[in-house]
Coordinates of C-alpha atoms in Angstrom, one line a residue:
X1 CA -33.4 -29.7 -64.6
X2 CA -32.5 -30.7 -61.5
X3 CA -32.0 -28.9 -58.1
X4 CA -29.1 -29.4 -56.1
X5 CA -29.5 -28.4 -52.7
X6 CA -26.4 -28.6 -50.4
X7 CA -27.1 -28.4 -46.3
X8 CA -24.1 -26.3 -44.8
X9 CA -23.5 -27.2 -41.4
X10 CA -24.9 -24.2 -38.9
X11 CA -22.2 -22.3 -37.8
X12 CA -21.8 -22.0 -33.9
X13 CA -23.9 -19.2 -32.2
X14 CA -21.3 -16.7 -30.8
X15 CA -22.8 -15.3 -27.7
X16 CA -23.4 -11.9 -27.6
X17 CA -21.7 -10.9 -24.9
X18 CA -18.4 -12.1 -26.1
X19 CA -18.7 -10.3 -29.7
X20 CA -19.4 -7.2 -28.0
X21 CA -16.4 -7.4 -24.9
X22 CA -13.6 -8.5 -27.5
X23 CA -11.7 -5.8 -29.0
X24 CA -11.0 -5.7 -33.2
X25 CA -7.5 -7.5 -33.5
X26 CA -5.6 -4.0 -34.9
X27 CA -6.5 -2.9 -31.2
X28 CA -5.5 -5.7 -29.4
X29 CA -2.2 -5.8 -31.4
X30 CA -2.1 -1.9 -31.0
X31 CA -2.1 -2.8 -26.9
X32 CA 0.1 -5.5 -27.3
X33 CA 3.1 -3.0 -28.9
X34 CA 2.4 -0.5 -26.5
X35 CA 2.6 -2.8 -23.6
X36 CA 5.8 -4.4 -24.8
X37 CA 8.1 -1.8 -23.5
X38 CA 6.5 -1.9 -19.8
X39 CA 6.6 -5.8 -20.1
X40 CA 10.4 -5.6 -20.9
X41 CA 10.9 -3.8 -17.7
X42 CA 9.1 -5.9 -15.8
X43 CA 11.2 -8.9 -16.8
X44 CA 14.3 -7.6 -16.6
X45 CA 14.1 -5.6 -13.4
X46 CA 11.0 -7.8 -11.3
X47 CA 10.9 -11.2 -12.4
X48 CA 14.4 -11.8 -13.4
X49 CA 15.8 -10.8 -10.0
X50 CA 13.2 -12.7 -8.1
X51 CA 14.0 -16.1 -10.0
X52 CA 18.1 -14.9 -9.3
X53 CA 17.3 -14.4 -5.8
X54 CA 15.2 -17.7 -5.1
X55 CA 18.1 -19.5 -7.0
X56 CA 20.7 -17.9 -5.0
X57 CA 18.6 -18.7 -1.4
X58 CA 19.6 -22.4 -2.3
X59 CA 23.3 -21.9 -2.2
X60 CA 26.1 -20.5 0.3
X61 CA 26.8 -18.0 -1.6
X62 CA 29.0 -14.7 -0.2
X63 CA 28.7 -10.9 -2.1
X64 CA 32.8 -10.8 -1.7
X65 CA 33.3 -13.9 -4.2
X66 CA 32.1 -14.8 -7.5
X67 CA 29.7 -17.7 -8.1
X68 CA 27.0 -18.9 -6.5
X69 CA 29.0 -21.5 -4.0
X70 CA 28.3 -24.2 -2.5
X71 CA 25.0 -25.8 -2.9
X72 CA 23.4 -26.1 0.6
X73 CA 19.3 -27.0 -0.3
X74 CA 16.8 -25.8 1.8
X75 CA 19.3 -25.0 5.0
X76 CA 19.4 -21.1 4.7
X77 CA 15.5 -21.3 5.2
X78 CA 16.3 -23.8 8.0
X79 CA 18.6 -21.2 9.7
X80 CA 16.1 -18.0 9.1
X81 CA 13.1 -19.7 10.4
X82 CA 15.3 -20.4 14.1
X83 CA 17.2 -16.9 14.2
X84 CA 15.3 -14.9 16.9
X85 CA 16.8 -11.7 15.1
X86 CA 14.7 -12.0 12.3
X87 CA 11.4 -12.7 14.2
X88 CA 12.6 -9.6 16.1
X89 CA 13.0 -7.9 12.8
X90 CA 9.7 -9.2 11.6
X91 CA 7.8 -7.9 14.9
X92 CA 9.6 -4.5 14.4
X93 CA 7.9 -4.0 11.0
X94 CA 4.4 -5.9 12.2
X95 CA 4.4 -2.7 15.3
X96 CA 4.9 -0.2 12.6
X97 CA 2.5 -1.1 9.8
X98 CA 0.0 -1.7 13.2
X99 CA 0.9 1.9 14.4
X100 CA 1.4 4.0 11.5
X101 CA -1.4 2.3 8.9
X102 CA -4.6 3.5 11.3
X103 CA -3.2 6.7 11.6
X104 CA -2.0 7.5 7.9
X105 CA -5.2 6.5 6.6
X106 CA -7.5 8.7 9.2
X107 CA -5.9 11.5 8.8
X108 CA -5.5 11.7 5.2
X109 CA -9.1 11.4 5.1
X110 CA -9.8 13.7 7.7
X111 CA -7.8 16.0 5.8
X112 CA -8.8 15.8 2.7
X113 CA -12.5 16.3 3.5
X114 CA -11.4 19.1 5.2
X115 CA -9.9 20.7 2.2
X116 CA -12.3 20.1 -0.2
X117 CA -14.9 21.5 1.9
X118 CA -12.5 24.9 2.3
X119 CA -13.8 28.5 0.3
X120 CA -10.4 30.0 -0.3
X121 CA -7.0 28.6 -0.8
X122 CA -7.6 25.3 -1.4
X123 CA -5.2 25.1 -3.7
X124 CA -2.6 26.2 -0.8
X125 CA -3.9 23.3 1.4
X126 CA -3.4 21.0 -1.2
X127 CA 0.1 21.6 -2.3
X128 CA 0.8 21.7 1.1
X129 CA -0.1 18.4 2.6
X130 CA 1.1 16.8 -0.5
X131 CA 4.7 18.8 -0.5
X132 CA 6.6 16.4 1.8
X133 CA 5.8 13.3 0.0
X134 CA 8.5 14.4 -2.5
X135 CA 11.0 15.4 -0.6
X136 CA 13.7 12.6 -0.5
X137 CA 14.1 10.4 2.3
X138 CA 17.7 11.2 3.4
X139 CA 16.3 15.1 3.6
X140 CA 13.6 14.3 5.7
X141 CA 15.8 12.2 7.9
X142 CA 18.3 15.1 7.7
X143 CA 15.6 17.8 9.0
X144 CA 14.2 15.6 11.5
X145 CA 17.7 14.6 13.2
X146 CA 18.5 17.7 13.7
X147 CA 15.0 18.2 15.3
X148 CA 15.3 15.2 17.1
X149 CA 18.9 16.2 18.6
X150 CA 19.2 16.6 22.9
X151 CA 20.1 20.3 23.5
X152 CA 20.7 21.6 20.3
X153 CA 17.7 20.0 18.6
X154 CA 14.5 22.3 18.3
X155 CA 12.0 19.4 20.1
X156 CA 14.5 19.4 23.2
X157 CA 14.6 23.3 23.2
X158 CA 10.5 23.8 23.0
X159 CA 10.4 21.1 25.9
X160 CA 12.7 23.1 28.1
X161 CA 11.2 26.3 27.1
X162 CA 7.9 24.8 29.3
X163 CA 10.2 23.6 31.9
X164 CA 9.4 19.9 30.8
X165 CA 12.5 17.1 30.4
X166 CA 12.7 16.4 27.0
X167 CA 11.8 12.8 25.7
X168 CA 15.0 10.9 24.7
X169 CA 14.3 10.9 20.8
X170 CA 17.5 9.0 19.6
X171 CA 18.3 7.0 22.6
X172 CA 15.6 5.1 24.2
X173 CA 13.3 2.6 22.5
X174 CA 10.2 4.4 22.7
X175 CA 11.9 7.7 22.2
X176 CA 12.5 6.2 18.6
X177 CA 9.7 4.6 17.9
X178 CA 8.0 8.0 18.4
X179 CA 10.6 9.6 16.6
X180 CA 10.1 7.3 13.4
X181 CA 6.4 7.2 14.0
X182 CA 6.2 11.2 13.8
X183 CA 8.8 11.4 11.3
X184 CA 6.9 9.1 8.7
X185 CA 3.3 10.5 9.8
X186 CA 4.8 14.1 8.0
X187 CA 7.1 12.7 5.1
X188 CA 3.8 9.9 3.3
X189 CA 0.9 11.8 5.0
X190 CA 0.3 13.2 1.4
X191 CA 0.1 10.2 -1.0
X192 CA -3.6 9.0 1.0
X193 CA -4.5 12.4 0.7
X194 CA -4.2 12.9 -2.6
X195 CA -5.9 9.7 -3.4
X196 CA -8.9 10.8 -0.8
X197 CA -9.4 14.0 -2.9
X198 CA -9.3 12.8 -6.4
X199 CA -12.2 10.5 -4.7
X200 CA -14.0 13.6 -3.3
X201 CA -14.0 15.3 -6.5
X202 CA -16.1 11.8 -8.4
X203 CA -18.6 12.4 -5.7
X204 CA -21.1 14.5 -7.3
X205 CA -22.3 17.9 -5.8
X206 CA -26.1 17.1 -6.5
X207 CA -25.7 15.0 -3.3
X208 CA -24.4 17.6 -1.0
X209 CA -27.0 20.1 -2.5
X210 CA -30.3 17.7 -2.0
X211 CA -28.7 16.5 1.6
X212 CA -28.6 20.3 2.0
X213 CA -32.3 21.1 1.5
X214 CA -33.2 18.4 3.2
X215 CA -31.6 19.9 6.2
X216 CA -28.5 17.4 6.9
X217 CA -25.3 19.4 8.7
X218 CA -22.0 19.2 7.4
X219 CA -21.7 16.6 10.0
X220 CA -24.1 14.6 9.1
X221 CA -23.0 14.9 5.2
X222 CA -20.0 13.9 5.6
X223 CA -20.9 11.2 7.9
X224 CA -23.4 9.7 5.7
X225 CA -22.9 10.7 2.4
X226 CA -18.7 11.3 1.9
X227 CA -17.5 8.2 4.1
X228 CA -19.6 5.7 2.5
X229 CA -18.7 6.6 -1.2
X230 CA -15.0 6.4 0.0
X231 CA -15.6 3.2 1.0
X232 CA -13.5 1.7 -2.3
X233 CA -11.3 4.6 -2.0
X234 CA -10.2 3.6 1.8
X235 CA -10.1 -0.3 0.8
X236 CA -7.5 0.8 -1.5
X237 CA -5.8 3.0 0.8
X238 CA -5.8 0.4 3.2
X239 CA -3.6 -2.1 1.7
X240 CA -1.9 0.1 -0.3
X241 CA -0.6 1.5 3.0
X242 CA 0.1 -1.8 5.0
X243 CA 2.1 -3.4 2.1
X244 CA 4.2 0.2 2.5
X245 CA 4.5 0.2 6.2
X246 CA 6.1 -3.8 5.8
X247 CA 8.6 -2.2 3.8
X248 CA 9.8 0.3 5.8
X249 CA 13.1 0.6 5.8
X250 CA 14.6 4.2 4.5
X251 CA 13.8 6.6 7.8
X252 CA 14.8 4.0 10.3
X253 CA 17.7 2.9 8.7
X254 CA 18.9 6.9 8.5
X255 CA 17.7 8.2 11.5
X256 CA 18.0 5.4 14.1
X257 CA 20.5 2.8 12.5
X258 CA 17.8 0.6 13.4
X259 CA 18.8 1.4 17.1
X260 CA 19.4 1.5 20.1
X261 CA 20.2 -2.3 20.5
X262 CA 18.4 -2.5 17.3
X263 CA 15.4 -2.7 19.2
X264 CA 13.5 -0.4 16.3
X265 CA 15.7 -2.9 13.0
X266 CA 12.8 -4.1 10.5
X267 CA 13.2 -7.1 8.5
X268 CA 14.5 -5.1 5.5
X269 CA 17.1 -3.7 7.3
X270 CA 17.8 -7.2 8.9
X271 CA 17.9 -8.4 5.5
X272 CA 20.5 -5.3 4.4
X273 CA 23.0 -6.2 7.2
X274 CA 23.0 -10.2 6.7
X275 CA 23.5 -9.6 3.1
X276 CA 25.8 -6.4 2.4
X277 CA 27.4 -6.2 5.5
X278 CA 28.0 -9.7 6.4
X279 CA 28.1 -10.5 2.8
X280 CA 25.6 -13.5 3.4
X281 CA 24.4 -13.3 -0.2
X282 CA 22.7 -16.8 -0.1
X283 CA 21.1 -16.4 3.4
X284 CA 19.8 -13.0 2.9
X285 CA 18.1 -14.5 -0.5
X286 CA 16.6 -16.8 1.7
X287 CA 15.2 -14.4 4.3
X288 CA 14.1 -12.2 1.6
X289 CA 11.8 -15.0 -0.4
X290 CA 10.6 -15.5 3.3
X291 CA 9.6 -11.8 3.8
X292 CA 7.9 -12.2 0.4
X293 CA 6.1 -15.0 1.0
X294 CA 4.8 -13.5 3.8
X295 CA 3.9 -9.8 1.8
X296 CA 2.1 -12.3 -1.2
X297 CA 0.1 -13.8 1.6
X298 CA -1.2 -10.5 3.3
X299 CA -2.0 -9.2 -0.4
X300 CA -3.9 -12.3 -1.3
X301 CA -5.7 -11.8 1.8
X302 CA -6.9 -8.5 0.9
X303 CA -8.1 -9.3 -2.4
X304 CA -10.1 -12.3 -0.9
X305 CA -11.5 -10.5 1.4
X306 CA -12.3 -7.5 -0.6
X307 CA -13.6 -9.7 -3.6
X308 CA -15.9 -11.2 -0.9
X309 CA -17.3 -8.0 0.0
X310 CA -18.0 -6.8 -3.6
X311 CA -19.5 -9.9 -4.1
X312 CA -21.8 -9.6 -0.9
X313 CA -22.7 -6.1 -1.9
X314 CA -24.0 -7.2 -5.3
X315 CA -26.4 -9.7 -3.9
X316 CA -28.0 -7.3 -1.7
X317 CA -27.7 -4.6 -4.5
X318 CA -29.3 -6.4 -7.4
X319 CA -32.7 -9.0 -6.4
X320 CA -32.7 -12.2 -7.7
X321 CA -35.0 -13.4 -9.9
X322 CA -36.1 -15.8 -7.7
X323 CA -36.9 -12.4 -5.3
X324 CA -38.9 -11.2 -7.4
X325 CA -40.7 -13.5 -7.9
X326 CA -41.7 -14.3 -4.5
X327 CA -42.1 -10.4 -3.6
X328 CA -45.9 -9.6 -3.4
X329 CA -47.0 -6.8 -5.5
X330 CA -47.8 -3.9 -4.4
X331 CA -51.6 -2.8 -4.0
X332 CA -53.5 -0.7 -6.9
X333 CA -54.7 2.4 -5.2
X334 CA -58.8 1.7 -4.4
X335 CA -58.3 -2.1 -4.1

């Protein structure tokens, strides 16, 4: 009898790691039917306008005609980068997101510590720092106008009540910067906050309570304990916030007109007025992919810099091997 013996080639050694991280197929098709709808959306309403609107920056193209025009290349980019109004406009949005970013981010912080650290009505607190975040823009503006107004405005009226001239809210530059500066500080105040304190509530209350016996304030908790594992919570909060300041757009557009001398006019309203209301369809594409390009680079920025620091924080976190190896051991007790 004779014994046949037949080598199979070895199979190749999955690793681990990779039989463990990949889902079953069911749930990766299960995620891919549930994601189709969202992906739809995203084509349709995101990508498909961008590609429209980087097609239409190459051509003369008006909003009052049909078409796409005349094919003029790459001189609507030509004529954005030398028009001083849209630097102007660009500066406009840079002073906002340079005023308003710092000051959204502190005090929703500031106030959200302080309401989780309140007894009784925290609730209240809550709902009412976060109320004015959904209120819609043109009711804000609406409420704020009419605070805003000389004489018959409530601002102007508390100002004369002390016998002090009332600041020209709606007239003067810095009057409506401040106007627009107070004005948004109210209406977003509550989206940070309500980011800060689903962040408070992950931090676990053994902390606090071992800080406490060991005798550390309330300053000093918050200070070293609360701040520092907010840390992610404020990098997000951060960028988050300065990618919505460069859009700004709504409350100055509504309550100033972008005025006086369009002195307060961000780029998105510069973009608005050279394509809707002088129906510059191809050059307002073309300042638009500028103002992206600019957005894309400030968010790649970010991630670089914040990948940077995660990675940083895991070399000091977690000892190499070679570390180890090269730390003495500690001394036995007696030796």
């Amino acid at each position: 009898m004779t014994t046949v013996t037949t080598t199979r080639p070895a199979s190749r050694p999955v690793p681990v790691r990779e039989v463990a991280d990949r889902p079953p197929r069911s749930d990766r098709r299960a995620g891919l039917l549930l994601s189709t709808p969202f992906l739809i959306v995203y084509l349709v309403f995101l990508v498909g306008p961008l590609l429209m609107g980087i097609v239409l920056s190459f051509f003369n193209t008006t909003t009052v005609k049909d078409g796409l025009g005349a094919w003029v290349g790459v001189s609507n980019y030509t004529k954005v980068v030398k028009d001083s109004l849209f630097w102007d406009a660009l500066w406009h949005s840079v002073l906002f997101t340079l005023i308003t970013t710092p000051l959204l981010v502190l005090l929703a912080l500031l106030a959200a510590v302080l309401a989780s650290r309140i007894r009784r009505g925290r609730v209240f607190y809550r709902l009412a720092f976060f109320a004015p975040y959904v209120v819609p823009s043109s009711v804000v503006a609406l409420i704020f106008l009419w605070m805003y107004t000389p004489q018959v405005g409530l601002l102007p009226k508390l100002f004369g009540a002390v016998g002090l001239a009332p600041p020209d809210f709606l007239g003067s530059t810095s009057g409506g910067w401040t106007a627009v500066i107070l004005m948004t500080l109210w209406w977003t105040f509550g989206f940070n906050f309500v980011l800060y304190t689903a962040a408070i509530q992950d931090v676990p209350p053994d902390v606090y309570e071992a800080a406490a016996i060991d005798g550390a304030s309330p300053w000093q908790q918050i200070r070293l304990i609360t701040v520092p594992l907010l840390r992610p919570t404020t990098s997000l909060v951060l960028i988050l916030q300065i990618l919505a300041s460069l859009k700004v757009f709504d409350q100055i557009y509504l309550l100033l007109g972008g005025g006086p001398n369009q002195s307060t006019r961000p780029v998105i309203e510069y973009i608005y007025d050279t394509g809707f209301t002088s129906y510059r369809g191809g050059y307002g594409a073309a300042a638009t992919m500028v103002y992206f390009v600019l957005i894309v680079a400030v968010s790649a920025a970010w991630y670089a810099l914040r990948r940077r620091g995660v990675t940083r924080a895991a070399t000091r976190t977690v000892p190499t091997t070679a570390t180890l190896a090269t730390t003495p051991a500690a001394p036995r007790a007696g030796a």
